Amino acid sequence: MNNLLDKIWEPIEAFLNYTIVSLDRILSPLEVFGPWFVIFILAFAIVILTRIIARFYVTKRYLKLEKEFKHWHGVREEAMKQSDRKKGKALAKNIDQAELNKAYYDYFFEGLLKHFATNVLPILLMVAYVTKVYTPQTLLSRFGEKWIFSFSLGSTSPTNVSSLLWFIICLIFSFILYAVLKMIFKKKICQKKPCLS
């Protein structure tokens, strides 16, 4: 079993190492602006990438489970519209126990796996890249500073901002920036032609 896992892991590790080297080559010209700029570009790029992947990556199973859930939810709603409320509640309860609960949980867990694959995993891989490449020692050797930022508030000792903390701040800001840009883009498109909400 260990040999099988090693054989599976070797190409994954080789791909990840190749990706790190490629990212280093792509980002090296941007290091002139400083590590804070490079990390912001990485955070914004990963937000754009996750939005694109989430939009286009939809499995057939997810669509099937969504259709099945909506069907049984519609059947339950129809059962609740019965003139006899007691009979309607009993029918809805039977539908819940028979099909709707199973359809909901299958649909929910498939959506959770889709979210993990399209959002969480790319962000975690980028966090791993940032923490591996932009360590305090690397920052010191490349940029002459151990921290992304260092500031002091009054008479207290200086506060240092690490690459991980700066990445998280940039990631939050990037999600907000993406939402604002998307809203502006939609307004511009809707001004040119009629849009459906």
Short mmCIF file of C-alpha atoms in Angstrom, two decimals:
data_model
loop_
_atom_site.label_atom_id
_atom_site.label_comp_id
_atom_site.label_asym_id
_atom_site.label_seq_id
_atom_site.Cartn_x
_atom_site.Cartn_y
_atom_site.Cartn_z
CA MET A 1 0.00 0.00 0.00
CA ASN A 2 2.88 2.40 0.82
CA ASN A 3 4.42 1.77 -2.61
CA LEU A 4 1.11 2.62 -4.27
CA LEU A 5 0.80 5.86 -2.29
CA ASP A 6 4.41 6.75 -3.12
CA LYS A 7 3.73 6.19 -6.83
CA ILE A 8 0.64 8.41 -6.62
CA TRP A 9 2.45 11.12 -4.66
CA GLU A 10 5.58 11.34 -6.87
CA PRO A 11 3.90 12.96 -9.91
CA ILE A 12 1.91 15.29 -7.63
CA GLU A 13 5.10 16.41 -5.89
CA ALA A 14 6.88 16.87 -9.22
CA PHE A 15 3.97 18.97 -10.52
CA LEU A 16 3.94 21.14 -7.39
CA ASN A 17 7.72 21.71 -7.56
CA TYR A 18 7.46 22.60 -11.26
CA THR A 19 4.64 25.04 -10.43
CA ILE A 20 6.73 26.72 -7.72
CA VAL A 21 9.69 27.16 -10.09
CA SER A 22 7.40 28.50 -12.84
CA LEU A 23 5.71 30.96 -10.48
CA ASP A 24 9.11 32.17 -9.27
CA ARG A 25 10.17 32.84 -12.87
CA ILE A 26 6.93 34.64 -13.72
CA LEU A 27 6.96 36.77 -10.57
CA SER A 28 10.67 37.66 -10.50
CA PRO A 29 10.24 40.81 -12.66
CA LEU A 30 7.54 42.07 -10.26
CA GLU A 31 9.84 41.80 -7.23
CA VAL A 32 11.22 45.22 -8.15
CA PHE A 33 8.05 46.68 -6.57
CA GLY A 34 8.59 44.75 -3.33
CA PRO A 35 7.17 41.65 -1.68
CA TRP A 36 3.96 43.41 -0.63
CA PHE A 37 3.07 44.02 -4.30
CA VAL A 38 3.90 40.47 -5.41
CA ILE A 39 1.80 38.96 -2.60
CA PHE A 40 -1.10 41.26 -3.47
CA ILE A 41 -0.88 40.17 -7.14
CA LEU A 42 -0.86 36.52 -6.02
CA ALA A 43 -3.90 37.05 -3.78
CA PHE A 44 -5.86 38.86 -6.48
CA ALA A 45 -4.88 36.27 -9.11
CA ILE A 46 -6.03 33.38 -6.91
CA VAL A 47 -9.37 35.12 -6.29
CA ILE A 48 -9.87 35.54 -10.05
CA LEU A 49 -8.83 31.93 -10.64
CA THR A 50 -11.20 30.54 -8.00
CA ARG A 51 -14.11 32.58 -9.41
CA ILE A 52 -13.42 31.27 -12.93
CA ILE A 53 -13.05 27.67 -11.77
CA ALA A 54 -16.19 27.85 -9.61
CA ARG A 55 -18.18 29.22 -12.52
CA PHE A 56 -17.15 26.62 -15.09
CA TYR A 57 -16.47 23.51 -12.98
CA VAL A 58 -19.82 21.82 -12.39
CA THR A 59 -20.07 18.04 -12.30
CA LYS A 60 -22.89 16.08 -13.89
CA ARG A 61 -23.59 14.54 -10.50
CA TYR A 62 -24.01 18.00 -8.95
CA LEU A 63 -26.52 19.00 -11.63
CA LYS A 64 -28.39 15.71 -11.23
CA LEU A 65 -28.56 16.07 -7.44
CA GLU A 66 -29.68 19.70 -7.75
CA LYS A 67 -32.50 18.68 -10.11
CA GLU A 68 -33.50 15.83 -7.81
CA PHE A 69 -33.52 18.09 -4.74
CA LYS A 70 -35.61 20.76 -6.50
CA HIS A 71 -38.05 18.09 -7.67
CA TRP A 72 -38.64 16.68 -4.19
CA HIS A 73 -38.75 20.16 -2.68
CA GLY A 74 -41.46 21.08 -5.22
CA VAL A 75 -43.41 17.91 -4.37
CA ARG A 76 -43.20 18.82 -0.68
CA GLU A 77 -44.43 22.38 -1.38
CA GLU A 78 -47.39 20.98 -3.30
CA ALA A 79 -48.19 18.64 -0.41
CA MET A 80 -48.19 21.61 1.98
CA LYS A 81 -50.78 23.37 -0.22
CA GLN A 82 -53.42 20.77 0.63
CA SER A 83 -56.70 22.25 1.87
CA ASP A 84 -56.55 19.93 4.88
CA ARG A 85 -53.49 21.29 6.76
CA LYS A 86 -53.11 18.19 8.92
CA LYS A 87 -53.08 15.92 5.88
CA GLY A 88 -50.65 18.28 4.09
CA LYS A 89 -48.23 18.23 7.03
CA ALA A 90 -48.40 14.44 7.19
CA LEU A 91 -47.69 14.17 3.46
CA ALA A 92 -44.80 16.64 3.74
CA LYS A 93 -43.36 14.68 6.66
CA ASN A 94 -43.54 11.45 4.65
CA ILE A 95 -41.83 13.14 1.69
CA ASP A 96 -39.13 14.48 4.01
CA GLN A 97 -38.48 11.08 5.50
CA ALA A 98 -38.70 9.19 2.20
CA GLU A 99 -36.78 11.29 -0.31
CA LEU A 100 -36.19 14.97 0.45
CA ASN A 101 -33.72 14.53 3.33
CA LYS A 102 -31.57 12.12 1.32
CA ALA A 103 -31.69 14.37 -1.76
CA TYR A 104 -30.79 17.42 0.34
CA TYR A 105 -27.79 15.80 2.05
CA ASP A 106 -26.44 14.35 -1.20
CA TYR A 107 -26.81 17.74 -2.90
CA PHE A 108 -25.29 19.56 0.10
CA PHE A 109 -22.21 17.31 0.32
CA GLU A 110 -21.62 17.40 -3.44
CA GLY A 111 -21.78 21.20 -3.26
CA LEU A 112 -19.39 21.17 -0.31
CA LEU A 113 -16.89 19.03 -2.26
CA LYS A 114 -17.25 21.34 -5.28
CA HIS A 115 -16.62 24.37 -3.06
CA PHE A 116 -13.57 22.73 -1.51
CA ALA A 117 -12.13 21.81 -4.93
CA THR A 118 -12.80 25.18 -6.56
CA ASN A 119 -12.19 27.61 -3.67
CA VAL A 120 -10.47 26.20 -0.63
CA LEU A 121 -7.85 23.98 -2.27
CA PRO A 122 -6.42 26.66 -4.63
CA ILE A 123 -6.27 29.19 -1.77
CA LEU A 124 -4.53 26.68 0.52
CA LEU A 125 -2.01 25.87 -2.22
CA MET A 126 -1.29 29.59 -2.64
CA VAL A 127 -0.92 29.99 1.15
CA ALA A 128 1.60 27.14 1.08
CA TYR A 129 3.48 28.83 -1.77
CA VAL A 130 3.60 32.22 -0.02
CA THR A 131 4.73 30.77 3.31
CA LYS A 132 7.38 28.61 1.60
CA VAL A 133 8.81 31.27 -0.71
CA TYR A 134 8.44 34.42 1.39
CA THR A 135 9.94 33.32 4.71
CA PRO A 136 11.69 35.95 6.87
CA GLN A 137 15.09 34.58 5.77
CA THR A 138 14.14 34.76 2.08
CA LEU A 139 12.72 38.26 2.49
CA LEU A 140 15.96 39.34 4.18
CA SER A 141 18.14 37.92 1.42
CA ARG A 142 15.99 39.21 -1.49
CA PHE A 143 14.72 42.54 -0.15
CA GLY A 144 16.87 43.40 2.87
CA GLU A 145 13.93 43.24 5.31
CA LYS A 146 12.67 40.29 7.36
CA TRP A 147 9.04 41.50 7.27
CA ILE A 148 6.62 42.80 4.68
CA PHE A 149 5.87 45.84 6.86
CA SER A 150 7.10 46.99 10.20
CA PHE A 151 5.43 49.84 12.07
CA SER A 152 5.10 51.08 15.64
CA LEU A 153 2.10 52.55 17.38
CA GLY A 154 3.31 55.20 19.79
CA SER A 155 5.90 54.05 22.31
CA THR A 156 5.25 50.31 21.86
CA SER A 157 7.73 48.01 20.18
CA PRO A 158 7.41 47.72 16.37
CA THR A 159 4.69 45.48 14.95
CA ASN A 160 5.88 43.21 12.16
CA VAL A 161 3.62 42.00 9.36
CA SER A 162 4.60 38.59 8.04
CA SER A 163 3.97 37.35 4.51
CA LEU A 164 1.13 35.09 5.67
CA LEU A 165 -0.69 37.89 7.48
CA TRP A 166 -0.23 40.21 4.50
CA PHE A 167 -1.53 37.48 2.16
CA ILE A 168 -4.67 37.05 4.28
CA ILE A 169 -5.25 40.83 4.31
CA CYS A 170 -4.74 40.95 0.53
CA LEU A 171 -7.04 37.97 0.03
CA ILE A 172 -9.90 39.63 1.93
CA PHE A 173 -9.32 42.90 0.07
CA SER A 174 -9.18 41.00 -3.26
CA PHE A 175 -12.56 39.36 -2.65
CA ILE A 176 -14.05 42.80 -1.91
CA LEU A 177 -12.32 44.34 -4.94
CA TYR A 178 -13.57 41.52 -7.17
CA ALA A 179 -17.16 42.03 -5.97
CA VAL A 180 -16.95 45.79 -6.60
CA LEU A 181 -15.41 45.32 -10.07
CA LYS A 182 -18.05 42.74 -10.95
CA MET A 183 -20.82 45.12 -9.87
CA ILE A 184 -19.31 47.99 -11.92
CA PHE A 185 -18.84 45.71 -14.92
CA LYS A 186 -22.47 44.53 -14.72
CA LYS A 187 -23.71 48.14 -14.55
CA LYS A 188 -21.66 49.09 -17.62
CA ILE A 189 -23.01 46.09 -19.55
CA CYS A 190 -26.60 46.79 -18.43
CA GLN A 191 -26.32 50.39 -19.64
CA LYS A 192 -25.43 49.22 -23.13
CA LYS A 193 -28.15 46.56 -23.39
CA PRO A 194 -31.15 45.56 -21.25
CA CYS A 195 -30.20 43.11 -18.47
CA LEU A 196 -32.24 40.57 -16.61
CA SER A 197 -31.73 40.58 -12.84
#
